[in-house]
Coordinates of C-alpha atoms in Angstrom, one line a residue:
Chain A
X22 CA -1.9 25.0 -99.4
X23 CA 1.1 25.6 -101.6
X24 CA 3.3 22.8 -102.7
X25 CA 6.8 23.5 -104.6
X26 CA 6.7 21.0 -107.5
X27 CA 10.1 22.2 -108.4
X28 CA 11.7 20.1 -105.5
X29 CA 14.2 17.4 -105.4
X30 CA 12.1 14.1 -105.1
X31 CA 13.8 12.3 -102.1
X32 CA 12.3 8.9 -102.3
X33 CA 10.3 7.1 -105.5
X34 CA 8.7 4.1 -105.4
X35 CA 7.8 2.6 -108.6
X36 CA 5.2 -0.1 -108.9
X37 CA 6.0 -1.9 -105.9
X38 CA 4.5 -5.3 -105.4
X39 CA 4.1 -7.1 -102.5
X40 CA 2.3 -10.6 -102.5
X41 CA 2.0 -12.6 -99.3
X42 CA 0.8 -16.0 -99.0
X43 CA -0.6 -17.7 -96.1
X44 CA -2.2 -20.8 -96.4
X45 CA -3.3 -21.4 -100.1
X46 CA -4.3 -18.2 -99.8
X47 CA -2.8 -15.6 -102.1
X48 CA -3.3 -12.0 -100.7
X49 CA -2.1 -9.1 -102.7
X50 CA -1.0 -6.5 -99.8
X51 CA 0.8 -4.4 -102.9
X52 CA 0.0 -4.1 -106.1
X53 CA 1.9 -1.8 -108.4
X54 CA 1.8 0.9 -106.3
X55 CA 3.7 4.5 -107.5
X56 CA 5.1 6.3 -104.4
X57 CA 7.5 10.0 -104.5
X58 CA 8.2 12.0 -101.8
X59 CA 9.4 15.2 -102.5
X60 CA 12.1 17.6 -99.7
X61 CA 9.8 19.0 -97.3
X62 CA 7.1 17.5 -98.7
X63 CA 4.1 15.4 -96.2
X64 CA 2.4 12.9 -98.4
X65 CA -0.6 11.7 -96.4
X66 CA -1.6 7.5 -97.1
X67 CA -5.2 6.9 -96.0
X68 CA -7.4 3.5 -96.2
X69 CA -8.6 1.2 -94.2
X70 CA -7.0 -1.5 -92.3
X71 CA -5.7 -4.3 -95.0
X72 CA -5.6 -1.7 -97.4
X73 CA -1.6 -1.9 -97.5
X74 CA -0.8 1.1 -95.8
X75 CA 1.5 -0.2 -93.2
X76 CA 3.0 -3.0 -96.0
X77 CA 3.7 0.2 -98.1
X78 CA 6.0 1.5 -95.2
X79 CA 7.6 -1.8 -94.3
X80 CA 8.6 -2.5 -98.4
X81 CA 9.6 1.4 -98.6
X82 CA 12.0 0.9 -95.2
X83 CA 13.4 -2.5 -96.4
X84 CA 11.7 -4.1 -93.6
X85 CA 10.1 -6.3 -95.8
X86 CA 11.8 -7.4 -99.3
X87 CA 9.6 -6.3 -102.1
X88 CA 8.4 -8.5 -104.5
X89 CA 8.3 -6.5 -108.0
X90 CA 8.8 -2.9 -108.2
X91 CA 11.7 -0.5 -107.7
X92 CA 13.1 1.8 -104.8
X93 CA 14.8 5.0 -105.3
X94 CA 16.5 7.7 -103.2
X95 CA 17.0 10.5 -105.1
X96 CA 18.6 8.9 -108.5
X97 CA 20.1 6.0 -106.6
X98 CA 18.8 2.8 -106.7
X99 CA 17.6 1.0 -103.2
X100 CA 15.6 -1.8 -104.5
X101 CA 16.5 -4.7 -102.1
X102 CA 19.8 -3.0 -100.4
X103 CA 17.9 -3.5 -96.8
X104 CA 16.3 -1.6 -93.6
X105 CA 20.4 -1.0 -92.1
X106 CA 21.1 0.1 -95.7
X107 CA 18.0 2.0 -95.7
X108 CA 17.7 3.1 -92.3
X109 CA 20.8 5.8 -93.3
X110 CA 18.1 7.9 -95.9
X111 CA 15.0 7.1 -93.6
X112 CA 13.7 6.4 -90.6
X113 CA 10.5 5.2 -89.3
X114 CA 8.5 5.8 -86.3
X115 CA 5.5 3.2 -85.2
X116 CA 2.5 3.2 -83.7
X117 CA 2.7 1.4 -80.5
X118 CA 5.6 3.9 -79.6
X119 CA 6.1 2.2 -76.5
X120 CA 7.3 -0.9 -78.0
X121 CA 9.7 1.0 -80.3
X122 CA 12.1 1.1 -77.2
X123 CA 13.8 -1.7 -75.5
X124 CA 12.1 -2.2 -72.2
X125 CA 15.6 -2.4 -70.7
X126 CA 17.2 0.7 -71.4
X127 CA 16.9 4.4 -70.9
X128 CA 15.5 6.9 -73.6
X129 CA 19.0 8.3 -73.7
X130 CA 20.7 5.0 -74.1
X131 CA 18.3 4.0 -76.7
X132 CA 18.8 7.4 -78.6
X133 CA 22.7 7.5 -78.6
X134 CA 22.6 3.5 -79.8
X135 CA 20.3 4.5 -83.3
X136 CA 23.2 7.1 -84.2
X137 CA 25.2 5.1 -86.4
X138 CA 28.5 5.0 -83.5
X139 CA 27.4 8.6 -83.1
X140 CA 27.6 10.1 -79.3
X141 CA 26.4 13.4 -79.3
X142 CA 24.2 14.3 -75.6
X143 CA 24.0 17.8 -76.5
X144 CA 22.3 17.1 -80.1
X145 CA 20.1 14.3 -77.9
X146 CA 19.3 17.5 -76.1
X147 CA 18.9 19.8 -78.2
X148 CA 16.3 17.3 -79.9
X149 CA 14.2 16.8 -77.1
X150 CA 13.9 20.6 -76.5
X151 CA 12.8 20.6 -79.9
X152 CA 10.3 18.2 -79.4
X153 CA 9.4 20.0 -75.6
X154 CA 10.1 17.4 -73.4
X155 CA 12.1 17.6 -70.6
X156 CA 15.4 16.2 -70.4
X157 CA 14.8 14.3 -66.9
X158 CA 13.0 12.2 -69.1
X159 CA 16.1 10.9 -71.2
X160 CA 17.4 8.6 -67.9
X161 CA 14.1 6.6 -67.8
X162 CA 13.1 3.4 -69.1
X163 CA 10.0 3.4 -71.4
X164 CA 7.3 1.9 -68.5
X165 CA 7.6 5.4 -66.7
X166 CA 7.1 7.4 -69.9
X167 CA 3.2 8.2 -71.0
X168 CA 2.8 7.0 -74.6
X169 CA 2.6 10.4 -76.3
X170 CA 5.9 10.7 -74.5
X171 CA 7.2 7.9 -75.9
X172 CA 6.4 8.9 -79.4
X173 CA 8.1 12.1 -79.0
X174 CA 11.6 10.5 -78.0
X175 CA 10.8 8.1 -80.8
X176 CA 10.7 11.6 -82.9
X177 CA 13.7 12.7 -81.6
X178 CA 15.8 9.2 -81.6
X179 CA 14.3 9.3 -85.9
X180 CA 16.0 12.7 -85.6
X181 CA 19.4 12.0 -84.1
X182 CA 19.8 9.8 -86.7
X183 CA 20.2 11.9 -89.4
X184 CA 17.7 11.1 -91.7
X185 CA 15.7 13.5 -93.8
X186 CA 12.4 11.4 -94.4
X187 CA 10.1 10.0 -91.9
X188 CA 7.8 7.0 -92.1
X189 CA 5.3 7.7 -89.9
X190 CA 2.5 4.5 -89.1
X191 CA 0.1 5.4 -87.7
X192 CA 1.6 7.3 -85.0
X193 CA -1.2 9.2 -83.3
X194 CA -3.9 6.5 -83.4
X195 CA -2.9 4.8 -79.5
X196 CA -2.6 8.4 -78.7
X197 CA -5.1 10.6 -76.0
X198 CA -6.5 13.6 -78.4
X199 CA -3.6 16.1 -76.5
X200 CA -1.0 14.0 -76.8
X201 CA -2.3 13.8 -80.8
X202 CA -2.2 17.4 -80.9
X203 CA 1.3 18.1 -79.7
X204 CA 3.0 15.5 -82.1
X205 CA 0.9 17.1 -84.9
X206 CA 2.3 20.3 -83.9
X207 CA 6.1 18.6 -83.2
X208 CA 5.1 17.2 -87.0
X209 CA 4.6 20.7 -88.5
X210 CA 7.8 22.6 -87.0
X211 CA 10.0 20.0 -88.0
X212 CA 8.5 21.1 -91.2
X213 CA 9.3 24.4 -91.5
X214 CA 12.6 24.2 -89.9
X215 CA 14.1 21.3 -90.9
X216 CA 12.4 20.5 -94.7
X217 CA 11.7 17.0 -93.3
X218 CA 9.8 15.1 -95.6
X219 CA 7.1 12.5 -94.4
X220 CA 5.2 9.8 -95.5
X221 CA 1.6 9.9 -93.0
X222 CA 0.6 7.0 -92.7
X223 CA -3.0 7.4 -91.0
X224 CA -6.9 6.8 -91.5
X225 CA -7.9 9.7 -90.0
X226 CA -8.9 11.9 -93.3
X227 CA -9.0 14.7 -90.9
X228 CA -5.8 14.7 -89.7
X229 CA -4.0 14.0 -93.0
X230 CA -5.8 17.3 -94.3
X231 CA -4.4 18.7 -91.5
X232 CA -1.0 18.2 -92.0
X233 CA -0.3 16.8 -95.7
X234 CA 0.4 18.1 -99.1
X235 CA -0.5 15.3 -101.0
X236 CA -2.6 12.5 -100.2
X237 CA -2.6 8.6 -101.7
X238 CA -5.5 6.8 -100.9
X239 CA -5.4 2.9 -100.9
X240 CA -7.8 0.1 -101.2
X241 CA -6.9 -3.4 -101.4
X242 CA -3.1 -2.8 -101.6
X243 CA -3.8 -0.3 -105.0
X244 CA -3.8 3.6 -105.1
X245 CA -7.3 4.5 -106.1
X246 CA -7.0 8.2 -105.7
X247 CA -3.9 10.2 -105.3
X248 CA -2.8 14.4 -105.9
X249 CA -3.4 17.4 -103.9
X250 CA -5.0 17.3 -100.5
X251 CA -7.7 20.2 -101.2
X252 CA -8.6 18.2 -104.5
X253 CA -9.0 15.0 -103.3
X254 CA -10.8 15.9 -99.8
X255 CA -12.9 18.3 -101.6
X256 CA -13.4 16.6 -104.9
X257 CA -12.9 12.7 -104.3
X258 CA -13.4 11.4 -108.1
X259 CA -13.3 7.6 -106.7
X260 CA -16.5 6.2 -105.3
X261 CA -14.0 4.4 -102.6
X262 CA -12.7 8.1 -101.4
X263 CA -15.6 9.8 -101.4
X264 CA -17.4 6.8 -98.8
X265 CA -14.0 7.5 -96.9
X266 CA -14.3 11.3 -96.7
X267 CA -18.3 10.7 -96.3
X268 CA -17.6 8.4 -93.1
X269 CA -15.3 10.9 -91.6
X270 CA -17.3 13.9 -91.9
X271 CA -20.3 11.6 -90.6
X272 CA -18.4 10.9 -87.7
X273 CA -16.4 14.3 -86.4
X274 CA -20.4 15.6 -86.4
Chain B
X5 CA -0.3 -10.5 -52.4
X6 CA 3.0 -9.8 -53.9
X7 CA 5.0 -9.3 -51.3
X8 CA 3.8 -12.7 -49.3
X9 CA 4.8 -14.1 -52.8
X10 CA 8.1 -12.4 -52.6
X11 CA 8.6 -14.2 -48.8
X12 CA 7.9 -17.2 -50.2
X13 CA 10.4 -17.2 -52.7
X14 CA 12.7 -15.9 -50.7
X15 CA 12.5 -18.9 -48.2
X16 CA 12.4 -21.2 -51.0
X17 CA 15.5 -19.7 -52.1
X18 CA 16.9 -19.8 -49.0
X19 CA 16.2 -23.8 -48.5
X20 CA 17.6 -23.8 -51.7
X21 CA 21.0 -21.9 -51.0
X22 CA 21.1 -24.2 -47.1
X23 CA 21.3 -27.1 -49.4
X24 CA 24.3 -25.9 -51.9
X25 CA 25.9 -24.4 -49.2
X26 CA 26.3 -28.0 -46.9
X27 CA 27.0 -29.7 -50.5
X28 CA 29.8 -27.2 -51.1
X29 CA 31.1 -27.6 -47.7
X30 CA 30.6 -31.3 -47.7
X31 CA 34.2 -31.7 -47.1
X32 CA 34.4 -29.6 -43.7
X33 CA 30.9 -30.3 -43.1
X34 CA 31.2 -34.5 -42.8
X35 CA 32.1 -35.7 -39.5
X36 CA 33.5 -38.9 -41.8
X37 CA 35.5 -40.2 -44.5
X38 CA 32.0 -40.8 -47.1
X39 CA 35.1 -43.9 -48.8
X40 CA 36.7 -45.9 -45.6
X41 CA 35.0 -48.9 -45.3
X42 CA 34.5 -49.8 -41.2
X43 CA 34.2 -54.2 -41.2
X44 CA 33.4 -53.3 -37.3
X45 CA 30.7 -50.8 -38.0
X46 CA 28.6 -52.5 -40.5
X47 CA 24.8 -51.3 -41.4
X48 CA 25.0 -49.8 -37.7
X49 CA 22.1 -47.6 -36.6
X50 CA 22.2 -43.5 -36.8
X51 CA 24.0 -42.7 -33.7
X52 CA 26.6 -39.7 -33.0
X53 CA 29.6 -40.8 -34.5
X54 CA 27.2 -42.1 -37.5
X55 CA 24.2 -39.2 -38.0
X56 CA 22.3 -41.2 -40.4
X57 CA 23.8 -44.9 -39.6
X58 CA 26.3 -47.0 -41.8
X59 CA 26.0 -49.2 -44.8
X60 CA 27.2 -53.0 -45.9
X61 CA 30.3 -51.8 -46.0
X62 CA 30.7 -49.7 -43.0
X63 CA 30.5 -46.4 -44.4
X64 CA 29.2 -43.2 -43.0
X65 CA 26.0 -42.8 -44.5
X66 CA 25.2 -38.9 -43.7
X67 CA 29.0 -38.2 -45.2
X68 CA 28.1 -40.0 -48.7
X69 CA 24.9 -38.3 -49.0
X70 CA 26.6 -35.0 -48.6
X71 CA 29.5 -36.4 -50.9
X72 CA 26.7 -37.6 -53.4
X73 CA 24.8 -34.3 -53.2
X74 CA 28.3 -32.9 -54.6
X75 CA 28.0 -35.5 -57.6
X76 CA 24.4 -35.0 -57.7
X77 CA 24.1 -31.0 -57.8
X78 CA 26.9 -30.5 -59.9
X79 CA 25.5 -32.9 -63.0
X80 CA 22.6 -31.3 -62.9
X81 CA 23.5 -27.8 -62.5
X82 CA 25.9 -28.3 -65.1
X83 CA 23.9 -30.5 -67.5
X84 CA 21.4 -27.7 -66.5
X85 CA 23.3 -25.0 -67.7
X86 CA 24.6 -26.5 -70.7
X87 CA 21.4 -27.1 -71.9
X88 CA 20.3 -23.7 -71.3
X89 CA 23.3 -22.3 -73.6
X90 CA 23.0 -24.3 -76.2
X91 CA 19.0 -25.1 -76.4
X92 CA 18.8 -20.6 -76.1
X93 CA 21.0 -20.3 -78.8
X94 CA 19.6 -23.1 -80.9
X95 CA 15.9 -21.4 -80.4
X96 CA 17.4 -17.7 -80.6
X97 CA 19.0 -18.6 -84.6
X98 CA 15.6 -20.6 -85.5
X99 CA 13.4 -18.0 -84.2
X100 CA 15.4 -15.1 -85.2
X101 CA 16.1 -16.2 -88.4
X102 CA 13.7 -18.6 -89.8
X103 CA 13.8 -20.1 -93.4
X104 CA 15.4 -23.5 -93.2
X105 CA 17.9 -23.6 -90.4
X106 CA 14.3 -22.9 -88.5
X107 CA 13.0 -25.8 -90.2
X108 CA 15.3 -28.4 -90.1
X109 CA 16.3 -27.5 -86.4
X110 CA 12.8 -27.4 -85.3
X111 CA 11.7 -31.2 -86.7
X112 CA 14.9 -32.5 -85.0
X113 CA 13.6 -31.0 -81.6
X114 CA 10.1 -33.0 -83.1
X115 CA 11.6 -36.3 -83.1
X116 CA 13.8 -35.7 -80.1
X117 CA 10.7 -34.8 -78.2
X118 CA 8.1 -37.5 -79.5
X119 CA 10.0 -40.0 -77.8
X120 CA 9.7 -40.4 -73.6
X121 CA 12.9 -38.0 -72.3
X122 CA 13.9 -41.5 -69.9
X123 CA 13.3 -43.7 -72.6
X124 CA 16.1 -41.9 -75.0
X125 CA 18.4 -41.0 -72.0
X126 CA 18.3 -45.0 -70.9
X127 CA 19.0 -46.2 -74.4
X128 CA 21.8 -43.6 -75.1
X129 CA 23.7 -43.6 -71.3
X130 CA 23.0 -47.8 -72.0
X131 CA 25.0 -47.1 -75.2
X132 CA 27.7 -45.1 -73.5
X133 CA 28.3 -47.6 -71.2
X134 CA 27.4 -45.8 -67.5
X135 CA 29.7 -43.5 -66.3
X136 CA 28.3 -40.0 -64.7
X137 CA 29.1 -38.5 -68.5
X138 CA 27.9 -40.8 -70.3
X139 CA 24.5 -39.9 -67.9
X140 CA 24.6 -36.3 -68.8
X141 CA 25.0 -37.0 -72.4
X142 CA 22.1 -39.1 -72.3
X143 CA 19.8 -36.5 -71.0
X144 CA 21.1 -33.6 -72.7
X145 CA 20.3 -34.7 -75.8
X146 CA 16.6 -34.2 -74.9
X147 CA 16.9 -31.3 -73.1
X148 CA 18.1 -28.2 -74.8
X149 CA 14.8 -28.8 -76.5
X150 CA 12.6 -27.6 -74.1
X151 CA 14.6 -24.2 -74.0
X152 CA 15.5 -24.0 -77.7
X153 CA 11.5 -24.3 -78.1
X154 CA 10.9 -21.4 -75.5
X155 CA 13.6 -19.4 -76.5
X156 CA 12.6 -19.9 -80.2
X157 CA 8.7 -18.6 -79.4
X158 CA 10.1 -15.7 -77.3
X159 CA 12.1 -14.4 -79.7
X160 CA 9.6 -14.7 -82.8
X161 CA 7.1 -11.8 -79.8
X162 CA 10.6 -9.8 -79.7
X163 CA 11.2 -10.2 -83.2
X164 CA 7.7 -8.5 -84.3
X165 CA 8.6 -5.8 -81.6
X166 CA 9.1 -2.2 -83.4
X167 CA 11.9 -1.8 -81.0
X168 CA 13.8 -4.4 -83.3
X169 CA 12.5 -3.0 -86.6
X170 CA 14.3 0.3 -85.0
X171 CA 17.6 -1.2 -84.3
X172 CA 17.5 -2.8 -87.8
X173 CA 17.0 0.8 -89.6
X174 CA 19.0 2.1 -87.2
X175 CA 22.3 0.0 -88.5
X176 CA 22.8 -3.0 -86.4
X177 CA 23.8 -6.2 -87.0
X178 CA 21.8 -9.7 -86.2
X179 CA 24.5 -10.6 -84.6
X180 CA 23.9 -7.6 -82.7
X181 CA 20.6 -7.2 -82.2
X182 CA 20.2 -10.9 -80.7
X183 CA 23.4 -10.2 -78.3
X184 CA 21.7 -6.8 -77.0
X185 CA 17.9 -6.9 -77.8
X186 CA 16.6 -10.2 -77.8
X187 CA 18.9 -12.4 -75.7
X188 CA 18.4 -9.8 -72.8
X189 CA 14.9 -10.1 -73.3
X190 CA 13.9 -13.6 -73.0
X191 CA 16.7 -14.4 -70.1
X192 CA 13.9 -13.8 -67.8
X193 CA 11.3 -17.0 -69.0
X194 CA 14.5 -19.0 -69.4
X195 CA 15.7 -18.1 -66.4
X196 CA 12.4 -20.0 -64.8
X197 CA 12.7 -22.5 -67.4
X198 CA 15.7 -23.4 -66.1
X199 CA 15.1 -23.4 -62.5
X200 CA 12.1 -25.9 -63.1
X201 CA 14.2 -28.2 -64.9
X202 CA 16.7 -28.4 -62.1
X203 CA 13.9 -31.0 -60.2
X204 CA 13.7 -33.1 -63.4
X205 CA 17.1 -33.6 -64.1
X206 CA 17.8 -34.3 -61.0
X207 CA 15.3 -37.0 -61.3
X208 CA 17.0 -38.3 -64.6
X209 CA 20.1 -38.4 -63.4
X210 CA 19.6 -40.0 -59.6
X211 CA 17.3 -42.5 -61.6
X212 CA 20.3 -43.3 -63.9
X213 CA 22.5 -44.0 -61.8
X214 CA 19.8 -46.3 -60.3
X215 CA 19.7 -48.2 -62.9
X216 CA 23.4 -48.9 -62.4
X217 CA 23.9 -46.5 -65.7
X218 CA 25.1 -43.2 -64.1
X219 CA 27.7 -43.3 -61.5
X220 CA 30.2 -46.2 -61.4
X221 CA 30.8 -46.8 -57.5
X222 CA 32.1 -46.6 -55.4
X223 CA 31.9 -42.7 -56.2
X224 CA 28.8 -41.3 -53.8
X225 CA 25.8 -40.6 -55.9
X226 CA 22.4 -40.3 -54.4
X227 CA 20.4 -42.6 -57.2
X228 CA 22.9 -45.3 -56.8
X229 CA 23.2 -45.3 -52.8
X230 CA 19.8 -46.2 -53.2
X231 CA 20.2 -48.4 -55.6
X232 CA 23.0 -50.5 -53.6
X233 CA 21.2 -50.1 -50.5
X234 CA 18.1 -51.9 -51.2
X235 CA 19.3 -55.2 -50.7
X236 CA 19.3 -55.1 -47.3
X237 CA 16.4 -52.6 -47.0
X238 CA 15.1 -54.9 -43.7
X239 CA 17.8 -55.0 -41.7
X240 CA 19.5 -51.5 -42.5
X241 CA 16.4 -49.2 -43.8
X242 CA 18.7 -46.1 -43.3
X243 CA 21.1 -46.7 -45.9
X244 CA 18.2 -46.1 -48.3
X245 CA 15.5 -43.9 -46.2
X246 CA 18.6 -40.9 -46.2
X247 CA 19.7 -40.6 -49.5
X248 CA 15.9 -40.7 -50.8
X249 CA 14.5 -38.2 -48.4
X250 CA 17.6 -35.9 -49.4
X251 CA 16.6 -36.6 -53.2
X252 CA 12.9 -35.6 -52.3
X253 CA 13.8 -32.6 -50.5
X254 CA 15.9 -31.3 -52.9
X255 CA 13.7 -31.7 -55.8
X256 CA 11.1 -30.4 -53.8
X257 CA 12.7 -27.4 -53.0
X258 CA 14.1 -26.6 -56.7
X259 CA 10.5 -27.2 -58.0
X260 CA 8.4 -25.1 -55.5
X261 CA 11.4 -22.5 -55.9
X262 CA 10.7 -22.6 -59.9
X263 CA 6.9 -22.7 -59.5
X264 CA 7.3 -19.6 -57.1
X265 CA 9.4 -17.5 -59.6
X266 CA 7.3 -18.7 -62.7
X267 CA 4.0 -17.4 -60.9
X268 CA 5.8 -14.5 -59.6
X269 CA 6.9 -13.4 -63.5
X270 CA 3.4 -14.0 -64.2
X271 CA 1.8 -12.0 -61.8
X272 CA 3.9 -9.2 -63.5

């Protein structure tokens, strides 16, 4: 797996903190975490659940305000501008893909709303060709879509919207193993044609290998292991990564 | 299952729309003036010039209750709806929101609601000094809360929906995103909210004006044809049996209608 190191670095994240409280309890969900996301680049986050994966996401969007710790795109400074502010260099796409639309509303209505006062049907379908889905599709509400369905229009409504990195959390994990396999393969052509650079959030090692150039692996809201794919699957240096990697293999047998 | 559920409601809905519909059309609908007093028809039986008999003062009984129903229905729907606006926006800010408007809002509903709803709205229409205002003031100040605390809950589930983290990236406003996203959204439990409350207010008010603190006559009001009629409960029972089993009937109808839709939306 090649990797261009000589490409513009989209999005940095520099020892982002995020702290929440609940009760007297103090739980660190962040803790001086360094992010970058390179053009074209697919950075794979893996861990377990409460590892910070998802809080990573949410403090990168703007979704949640960061507590320490500083946001770049490209050489401009995002730290605390906001997910509207935010939401014109990235875009994010969730797990439960059903509830990322309005139950009220058509796919197409949805779509053409995220475009920023932006009406363009024959982009709308020009995306969901892209994505292989058919444009019937577009005047129905989100109850009559499947789920892997769902997450393809909320691939293409990320799309419409003109940004250039994706925040993907957990996307495939509600999915049936098909419906996995197509958005993988959606995933990888936007890739190659588009130099779309995305931050994989998953914990399936397998699938992150799959797809990623680079992989961070979290524990306890800290990087323990980060770098190329091929090295960290197939030489984990942290005790943490290699149980990870050793739990996977142990269960795709 | 559903669709004998969808019957009912229909016929509850249907009672419902009989009862607006003679209230609205009281005017054609009344065979009598409900205000001229008769000194030769006092407290006389139901008969056909009289359909549900006369009172001390010689008026048409059957034409004040549909007069009163007017009075009635239109406080509470009114009172009703007012509520609903404000107590939804109220809820929608707090819950959308949070931080201290949240808080501060949210203890007021507290102490609103650790005191009996009657209790407060006696004290405050007392205050006011009667009048059918003065009434609806009284219980709308305990109201909203009930739907500023739904709508509040209901829009802290919409607010953790990824459908709002989308429309946030995606550029829009608060403002916005409650006006398109959330208000739509929780118009459906209010909805029910609100056509459950329609019984109880129509309690609170009727029992005001009981108490001599809603209506001032001699304006027709259900609660206080009652109310005036029960001094000569022996000898003229129907001055007081009609305008009670219209009360019942009414709230009975609003309530089962409520109940119907609220286990219909639930059944979803």
């Amino acid at each position: 797996m090649k990797t261009d190191d000589s490409r513009e670095i989209l999005l940095r994240g520099e020892r982002l903190s995020k702290r929440f409280t609940d009760k007297d309890r103090q739980i660190d969900a962040l803790s001086e975490v360094d992010v970058f996301l390179r053009r074209g680049e697919f950075l794979g986050v893996v861990g377990e659940s409460g590892s910070g994966k998802s809080t990573l996401l949410k403090v990168i969007s703007g979704l949640l305000p960061v507590d320490a710790g500083e946001i770049y795109c490209g050489e401009e400074r995002m730290t605390g501008c906001g997910a509207r502010e935010m939401g014109k260099r990235l875009q994010m796409i969730f797990q439960d893909a059903k509830s990322s639309f309005d139950p009220r509303f058509s796919m197409v209505h949805s779509i053409l709303e995220s475009g920023r006062g932006k009406r363009d049907l024959a982009e709308v379908r020009a995306l969901i060709d892209l994505v292989g889905l058919d444009s019937v599709l577009l005047s129905r509400k989100p109850a009559a879509l499947s789920g892997g369905q769902c997450q393809r229009m909320a691939i293409v409504r990320a799309l419409y919207n003109g940004a250039d990195i994706l925040l993907c959390d957990e996307i495939t994990s509600a999915l049936d193993v098909s419906s996995q396999a197509q958005i993988v393969g959606i995933l990888k052509k936007l890739k190659e044609q588009r130099g779309l650079a995305v931050l994989f959030v998953s914990h399936d090692i397998a699938l992150v290998r799959m797809l990623c150039d680079r992989v961070l692996v979290m524990q306890n809201g800290r990087v323990v292991e980060g770098g190329r794919i091929a090295n960290v699957v197939d030489d984990p240096q942290d005790p943490y990564t290699r149980q990870l990697i050793e739990s996977a293999r142990r269960q795709s047998l | 299952m559903r669709r004998q559920l969808k019957l009912r409601i229909l016929l509850a809905a249907a009672a419902a729309g009989i009862l607006l519909f003679t209230v609205i059309f009281a005017g054609v609908i009344a065979p009598n003036d409900p205000y001229a007093t008769n000194a030769l028809a006092i407290r006389k039986a139901p008969c056909a010039a009289y359909p549900f008999g006369t009172d001390n003062l010689g008026r048409c009984v059957f034409s004040r209750v549909l007069f009163g129903g007017r009075t009635t229905i239109a406080a509470t729907f009114f009172l009703v709806l007012l509520s609903f606006l404000a107590g939804t926006f109220i809820g929608m800010i707090c819950g959308y929101c949070g931080g201290w408007a949240d808080r501060l809002l949210m203890r007021i509903a507290d102490i609103l609601l650790s005191f009996p709803q009657m209790v407060v709205a006696i004290a405050v229409a007392g205050i006011l000094n009667g009048g059918m205002k003065g009434a609806m003031i009284a219980l709308g100040i305990t109201m909203w809360v009930s739907f500023a605390r739904l709508a509040r809950s209901h829009t802290l589930s919409i607010r953790q929906e990824a459908y709002i983290s989308s429309a946030i990236l995606a550029g829009k406003s608060g403002l916005s995103i409650i006006c398109t996203h959330v208000f739509p959204n929780l118009l459906a439990p209010l909805f029910t909210n609100a056509l459950t409350q329609i019984g109880t207010t129509m309690i609170g008010l009727s029992g005001l004006s009981f108490l001599g603190l809603g209506v001032i006559p001699p304006t027709a009001e259900w609660g206080s044809m009652i109310s005036e009629a029960r001094a000569y409960i022996q000898i003229a029972p129907w001055a007081v049996i009609a305008p009670s089993l219209v009360t019942i009937l009414t709230i009975v109808v609003f309530n089962y209608l409520g109940d119907l839709v609220m286990e219909y939306r639930e059944a979803l």
